[in-house]
Amino acid sequence: MTRTIFSALFSHWRRNPLHLITLLAGLALGTALWSGVQAINAEARASYDAAAATLGEGTYAQIVAQDGAAIPQQTYVGLRRAGWLVSPVVEGDLGRVRIVGIDPLTAPRGIGPVSVGGGADLGAFVTGTGQILARADTLAALPETDATVIITPDVAPNTAIVDIGLAQRLLGRAGQIDRLIVLPEQPIKRRPLDTIAPGLIETAPPDSSEVARLTDSFHLNLTAFGLLSFVVGLFIVHGAIGLAFEQRRPMVRTLRALGVPLRRLIWLMAVELATLGLIAGLVGVALGYVVAAALLPDVAATLRGLYGADVSGQLTLRPAWWISGLAIAVGGTAVASAGALWSLARMPLLASAQPRAWVMARQGVALSMLSLTLLMLAGGLAIWGQGLSAGFIMLGALLVGGALALPPLLTLALRFGQARARSPVAQWFWADTRQQVPGLSLALMALLLAMTANVGVSTMVSSFRLTFVGFLDQRLASELYVSATDAAQAERIAAVAMAQGVVVLPILAVDAKVAGQPAEIYGARDHATYRDNWQLLRAVPDAWSVLARGEGVLVNEQLYRRADLDLGTMVPIAPGLELPIVGIYGDYGNPVGQVILNDAVFTRQFPDVTALRFGLRLDPSKVDAFRAALRDQAGVADSAMVDQAVIKAMSLSVFERTFTVTTALNILTLAVAGFAMLMSLLTLAVMRLPQLAPVWALGLPRRRLAALDLLRAVVLAALTGALALPLGLALAWALLAVVNVEAFGWRLPMYLFPMDYLRLGALALLAATLAALWPAWRLSRMPPTQLLGVFRNER
Amino acid sequence: MLLSLRDVTKTYPGAEAPVLQRISLDLHAGEMLALTGESGSGKSTLLHLTGGLDTADRGIVAIDGTDLTPLDDPGRAALRRGTVGVIFQQFNLIPSLTVAANIAFQARLAGRYNPDRVQRLTTRLGLGDHLGKYPEQLSGGQQQRVAIARTLAPQPRLVLADEPTGNLDEATADTVFALLCELVAETGAGLILVTHSERLAARLGRRLHLRAGQLT
């Protein structure tokens, strides 16, 4: 019996391949969107983490030559003999690949072939012709060598890890070392560095900058985008499955009348859908990979590594990733079809032909109530919600509530249009458009969510960019940042600067607990650098002057929110010192609280703290010359001097890539929603022949009907867009002002970008027009016999 | 006794009066019964209760001595598959299956598919040239013949026909009706035929009239 039922169920798809394509494409595109975003997200994380993870950069102290020159290998041997636990590193470019030579036997745990490569063999790595560990794309860019290449996905992009001996040979730098990694655990009795190697200096691990920490926020936003794309996909899947059920209602009724038990029918339909979900999931995962690779052309090969590429360069998907992609497809199908299967289970055998309009009207009222409830829940959570979970629930309630509000709002707007129509054709147009709303509602909801995601994510990302650039200008106002190794070098730096007329802004800092929160207390010199560049979120009048007089403090937003502080609140800085808050500043990315005092007050309060870091203000054209002077006269290593222009350029390039990806994803989401609309229109085109045929018979030519169909799609898309704008702005607000605050303790200001919204509206109308073009063309060319068939009751 | 109805009563939710009131009737194997009545008199409801498509509020519906009333959905579905065959006014063919597959469908469901019998049926019903076609490619009369073949292929003990000629012109209706009676008679099954046509009803051996939910 099972086989017979299956043959009947599948015969529907065989006879209606377009319906099958709709369902599979909806599922596959939903999965592709989700898995593509996930892949990009994972890739972005991997890119950020790989360099540090591979090389230990940012984690360990380093020893470098004071003059920036190479360190002789003999010096390294001398240090080891003197008890220093250090590990040598040689770096250089071979072609366009960065070669990093390490000594795996002395390197700290987490660095080297054992940690980075599954296929690496320590013995082979250090002996013979050696091994080169790198990603597949990096290896492809390497010149021919006699070493064995091992594809190692976890290595940083464009970097190859080799044994130090091989590196010296490949780079032609025998006996030379660039830097020494200082292991955290060192023997207590070891000779001072300057007695063993006078030309070398030890530098502390570079401070992980606020810029780096901003990436966490970026990932949260990408995750939110992933969620949005998944919801869009879910609506598409829901629409496709809903249509599939709707089309097969008569068949289901016949099967049951012929003696197929309801339970078995439901099980078999569930199995059928799971199979289709699985097939579509496979296609979707593959598409997701293509999407991710296409969106990140510069890291496409890296993605191959993410999925676990083999030596021949053939694509091998990592099981965990594609299984999760399939699970999403099948799970999404289950969620999307649960309602349809449930209504099938409850459908009385003889009642399936009850008037659909009445059913839809009843569903419409229920959905309106649900929408209202969800939007009220979102509003309530926005006002009273606490915590990140509440933020995400609010986000979900806002999106689903907004989507469910679309059909009743569209119906209202169309009713308004109908009431104002004068000519009979116009009246029919509005009435007929209203009648199409239930059938098109899921596709329109997908379009709404796509546009909402577009508005929301674009606003968020662009606001993010504006804030970020402003923040960089504020925080990296000084032309050069210098770190001293000790107080003596700090004094030499100050002396060199003074001699050249360079303004020195010492960065004095001490860790403390303020208002019960872990915080950093900074001493800032009164200077135009701060007054002119720092934007205060809230402040008392003339706050900088009050700060300069030592009569108040500035606190960052994190401390202000976490400790529930306000302007004027007295903050206990240290025993005997309590000052009022005179301003609150944005401190994006910083996980801990911060308090800024006047430097004189700071020095009085913390006399033991010496400034070892400085911001230096000088003519940008003289930065290189001044760096040389610091190197020569104060013995500052190159790695201890950071040019702000370099940091800004690097940071901005990271975010530019983010924006490119986001823009492309926005367009893709819109395209997928357009596709969903096309499929719905194609399916409806057949189902609504009985509605069109009488109008045609009454004298409206096919071409006119087709033009009206096209106009209908544009009107519906425009009305959908009108709702998407406020919903998208609400989404952006939720992401910036709620989710971000809950996740990181700081709020991103929200900016509006009207031109972007106009462009998006035009794109959405274009997508709707393109989607409606084919069905309209088919209608314009439909043979009269097909329309006449309606009257012959032969359909 | 093939079919036995005792005091069967049915009221639809929201309706003021019952659609069927204390209906009792018996039908023997091989017997053919015409059921006539005005629209809304309860003819189709009686047929649906007999075929296990719906359940009575009160009374007993028994086929071959088995009471349908306590049966659950799978039990009633099994009855429809194996013992009862229903022919609908709207044909209810599966549009995505060919004529041949439609005819074989219920016999396969019942596990009583006999290719020879199916071939005989298709020949008798004049469907031999249409087996590869889909229902939408057939006329109304041809579609109803396919529905009859589908119902008779598993050789049900009881055939229930709900206005099987209601959508057909008079000449086609006569042909289809004659074929149906002939084929049912050959199998020795019982037949209940719901019809508006006094002319066709008069051609069956037994006739009952329903009025306001009661047999007259």
mmCIF file of C-alpha atoms in Angstrom, chain A residues 608-746:
data_model
loop_
_atom_site.group_PDB
_atom_site.id
_atom_site.type_symbol
_atom_site.label_atom_id
_atom_site.label_comp_id
_atom_site.label_asym_id
_atom_site.label_seq_id
_atom_site.Cartn_x
_atom_site.Cartn_y
_atom_site.Cartn_z
ATOM 1 C CA ASP A 608 54.409 55.006 41.444
ATOM 2 C CA VAL A 609 52.866 54.733 37.996
ATOM 3 C CA THR A 610 55.187 55.818 35.231
ATOM 4 C CA ALA A 611 53.991 56.477 31.711
ATOM 5 C CA LEU A 612 55.486 53.899 29.361
ATOM 6 C CA ARG A 613 53.211 54.653 26.439
ATOM 7 C CA PHE A 614 52.938 57.974 24.659
ATOM 8 C CA GLY A 615 50.872 59.597 21.987
ATOM 9 C CA LEU A 616 53.031 61.993 19.992
ATOM 10 C CA ARG A 617 51.655 64.925 18.012
ATOM 11 C CA LEU A 618 53.766 66.041 15.115
ATOM 12 C CA ASP A 619 53.622 67.019 11.484
ATOM 13 C CA PRO A 620 52.529 63.832 9.640
ATOM 14 C CA SER A 621 55.214 64.405 7.010
ATOM 15 C CA LYS A 622 57.890 64.192 9.691
ATOM 16 C CA VAL A 623 56.727 60.881 11.196
ATOM 17 C CA ASP A 624 59.351 58.770 9.398
ATOM 18 C CA ALA A 625 62.179 61.076 10.343
ATOM 19 C CA PHE A 626 61.054 61.175 13.938
ATOM 20 C CA ARG A 627 60.785 57.387 14.083
ATOM 21 C CA ALA A 628 64.378 57.199 12.937
ATOM 22 C CA ALA A 629 65.381 59.683 15.613
ATOM 23 C CA LEU A 630 63.643 57.670 18.323
ATOM 24 C CA ARG A 631 65.300 54.517 17.068
ATOM 25 C CA ASP A 632 68.750 56.086 16.975
ATOM 26 C CA GLN A 633 68.605 58.353 19.990
ATOM 27 C CA ALA A 634 66.268 56.566 22.409
ATOM 28 C CA GLY A 635 66.782 52.957 21.298
ATOM 29 C CA VAL A 636 63.115 52.408 20.548
ATOM 30 C CA ALA A 637 62.473 49.282 18.490
ATOM 31 C CA ASP A 638 60.441 49.624 15.317
ATOM 32 C CA SER A 639 57.816 47.298 16.723
ATOM 33 C CA ALA A 640 57.309 49.669 19.645
ATOM 34 C CA MET A 641 56.300 52.546 17.348
ATOM 35 C CA VAL A 642 52.913 52.481 15.712
ATOM 36 C CA ASP A 643 51.935 54.905 13.031
ATOM 37 C CA GLN A 644 48.243 55.786 13.399
ATOM 38 C CA ALA A 645 47.792 55.997 9.633
ATOM 39 C CA VAL A 646 48.803 52.345 9.330
ATOM 40 C CA ILE A 647 46.383 51.247 12.061
ATOM 41 C CA LYS A 648 43.563 53.260 10.521
ATOM 42 C CA ALA A 649 44.206 51.893 7.043
ATOM 43 C CA MET A 650 44.380 48.335 8.333
ATOM 44 C CA SER A 651 41.237 48.667 10.412
ATOM 45 C CA LEU A 652 39.286 50.341 7.647
ATOM 46 C CA SER A 653 40.295 47.692 5.128
ATOM 47 C CA VAL A 654 38.974 44.983 7.446
ATOM 48 C CA PHE A 655 35.656 46.766 7.705
ATOM 49 C CA GLU A 656 35.470 47.602 4.008
ATOM 50 C CA ARG A 657 35.492 43.874 3.338
ATOM 51 C CA THR A 658 32.693 43.470 5.820
ATOM 52 C CA PHE A 659 30.625 46.091 4.048
ATOM 53 C CA THR A 660 31.226 44.482 0.664
ATOM 54 C CA VAL A 661 30.039 41.146 1.999
ATOM 55 C CA THR A 662 27.008 42.681 3.680
ATOM 56 C CA THR A 663 26.000 44.583 0.550
ATOM 57 C CA ALA A 664 26.313 41.467 -1.571
ATOM 58 C CA LEU A 665 24.283 39.459 0.943
ATOM 59 C CA ASN A 666 21.623 42.145 0.924
ATOM 60 C CA ILE A 667 21.309 41.940 -2.837
ATOM 61 C CA LEU A 668 21.288 38.150 -2.717
ATOM 62 C CA THR A 669 18.550 38.084 -0.089
ATOM 63 C CA LEU A 670 16.482 40.388 -2.230
ATOM 64 C CA ALA A 671 17.093 38.229 -5.284
ATOM 65 C CA VAL A 672 15.982 35.123 -3.392
ATOM 66 C CA ALA A 673 12.832 36.897 -2.243
ATOM 67 C CA GLY A 674 12.227 37.933 -5.856
ATOM 68 C CA PHE A 675 12.587 34.304 -6.868
ATOM 69 C CA ALA A 676 10.047 33.256 -4.242
ATOM 70 C CA MET A 677 7.669 35.819 -5.667
ATOM 71 C CA LEU A 678 8.232 34.534 -9.203
ATOM 72 C CA MET A 679 7.430 30.984 -8.131
ATOM 73 C CA SER A 680 4.297 32.061 -6.284
ATOM 74 C CA LEU A 681 3.124 34.099 -9.255
ATOM 75 C CA LEU A 682 3.736 31.193 -11.631
ATOM 76 C CA THR A 683 1.793 28.817 -9.417
ATOM 77 C CA LEU A 684 -1.013 31.292 -8.900
ATOM 78 C CA ALA A 685 -1.155 31.992 -12.622
ATOM 79 C CA VAL A 686 -2.612 28.534 -13.188
ATOM 80 C CA MET A 687 -4.863 28.594 -10.128
ATOM 81 C CA ARG A 688 -6.435 31.934 -10.946
ATOM 82 C CA LEU A 689 -7.490 31.219 -14.511
ATOM 83 C CA PRO A 690 -11.138 30.912 -13.414
ATOM 84 C CA GLN A 691 -10.901 34.492 -12.102
ATOM 85 C CA LEU A 692 -9.288 35.888 -15.242
ATOM 86 C CA ALA A 693 -11.305 34.016 -17.858
ATOM 87 C CA PRO A 694 -14.618 35.812 -17.170
ATOM 88 C CA VAL A 695 -12.912 39.230 -17.339
ATOM 89 C CA TRP A 696 -11.305 38.218 -20.611
ATOM 90 C CA ALA A 697 -14.646 36.993 -21.914
ATOM 91 C CA LEU A 698 -16.208 40.311 -20.957
ATOM 92 C CA GLY A 699 -13.826 42.134 -23.261
ATOM 93 C CA LEU A 700 -10.492 42.807 -21.552
ATOM 94 C CA PRO A 701 -7.722 41.699 -23.969
ATOM 95 C CA ARG A 702 -5.039 39.299 -22.765
ATOM 96 C CA ARG A 703 -2.333 41.903 -23.217
ATOM 97 C CA ARG A 704 -4.212 44.352 -20.998
ATOM 98 C CA LEU A 705 -4.714 41.625 -18.397
ATOM 99 C CA ALA A 706 -0.986 40.888 -18.510
ATOM 100 C CA ALA A 707 -0.109 44.567 -18.082
ATOM 101 C CA LEU A 708 -2.457 44.778 -15.111
ATOM 102 C CA ASP A 709 -0.786 41.695 -13.621
ATOM 103 C CA LEU A 710 2.570 43.406 -13.942
ATOM 104 C CA LEU A 711 1.213 46.552 -12.342
ATOM 105 C CA ARG A 712 -0.286 44.440 -9.557
ATOM 106 C CA ALA A 713 3.143 43.015 -8.677
ATOM 107 C CA VAL A 714 4.648 46.503 -8.599
ATOM 108 C CA VAL A 715 1.834 47.860 -6.405
ATOM 109 C CA LEU A 716 2.176 44.963 -3.983
ATOM 110 C CA ALA A 717 5.969 45.351 -3.846
ATOM 111 C CA ALA A 718 5.656 49.098 -3.287
ATOM 112 C CA LEU A 719 3.178 48.612 -0.452
ATOM 113 C CA THR A 720 5.438 45.929 1.026
ATOM 114 C CA GLY A 721 8.369 48.314 0.780
ATOM 115 C CA ALA A 722 6.389 51.001 2.583
ATOM 116 C CA LEU A 723 6.059 48.656 5.559
ATOM 117 C CA ALA A 724 9.621 47.358 5.253
ATOM 118 C CA LEU A 725 11.131 50.798 5.857
ATOM 119 C CA PRO A 726 9.796 51.375 9.394
ATOM 120 C CA LEU A 727 10.273 47.700 10.222
ATOM 121 C CA GLY A 728 13.874 47.802 8.976
ATOM 122 C CA LEU A 729 14.602 50.938 10.977
ATOM 123 C CA ALA A 730 13.099 49.277 14.040
ATOM 124 C CA LEU A 731 15.349 46.305 13.363
ATOM 125 C CA ALA A 732 18.427 48.532 13.090
ATOM 126 C CA TRP A 733 17.466 50.276 16.296
ATOM 127 C CA ALA A 734 17.025 46.906 18.015
ATOM 128 C CA LEU A 735 20.441 45.739 16.850
ATOM 129 C CA LEU A 736 22.255 48.960 17.724
ATOM 130 C CA ALA A 737 20.484 50.064 20.851
ATOM 131 C CA VAL A 738 19.377 46.813 22.434
ATOM 132 C CA VAL A 739 21.331 43.765 21.266
ATOM 133 C CA ASN A 740 24.667 45.588 21.148
ATOM 134 C CA VAL A 741 24.140 47.191 24.546
ATOM 135 C CA GLU A 742 23.153 43.885 26.093
ATOM 136 C CA ALA A 743 26.080 42.085 24.477
ATOM 137 C CA PHE A 744 28.862 44.624 24.976
ATOM 138 C CA GLY A 745 27.613 47.375 27.217
ATOM 139 C CA TRP A 746 27.861 50.140 24.646
#
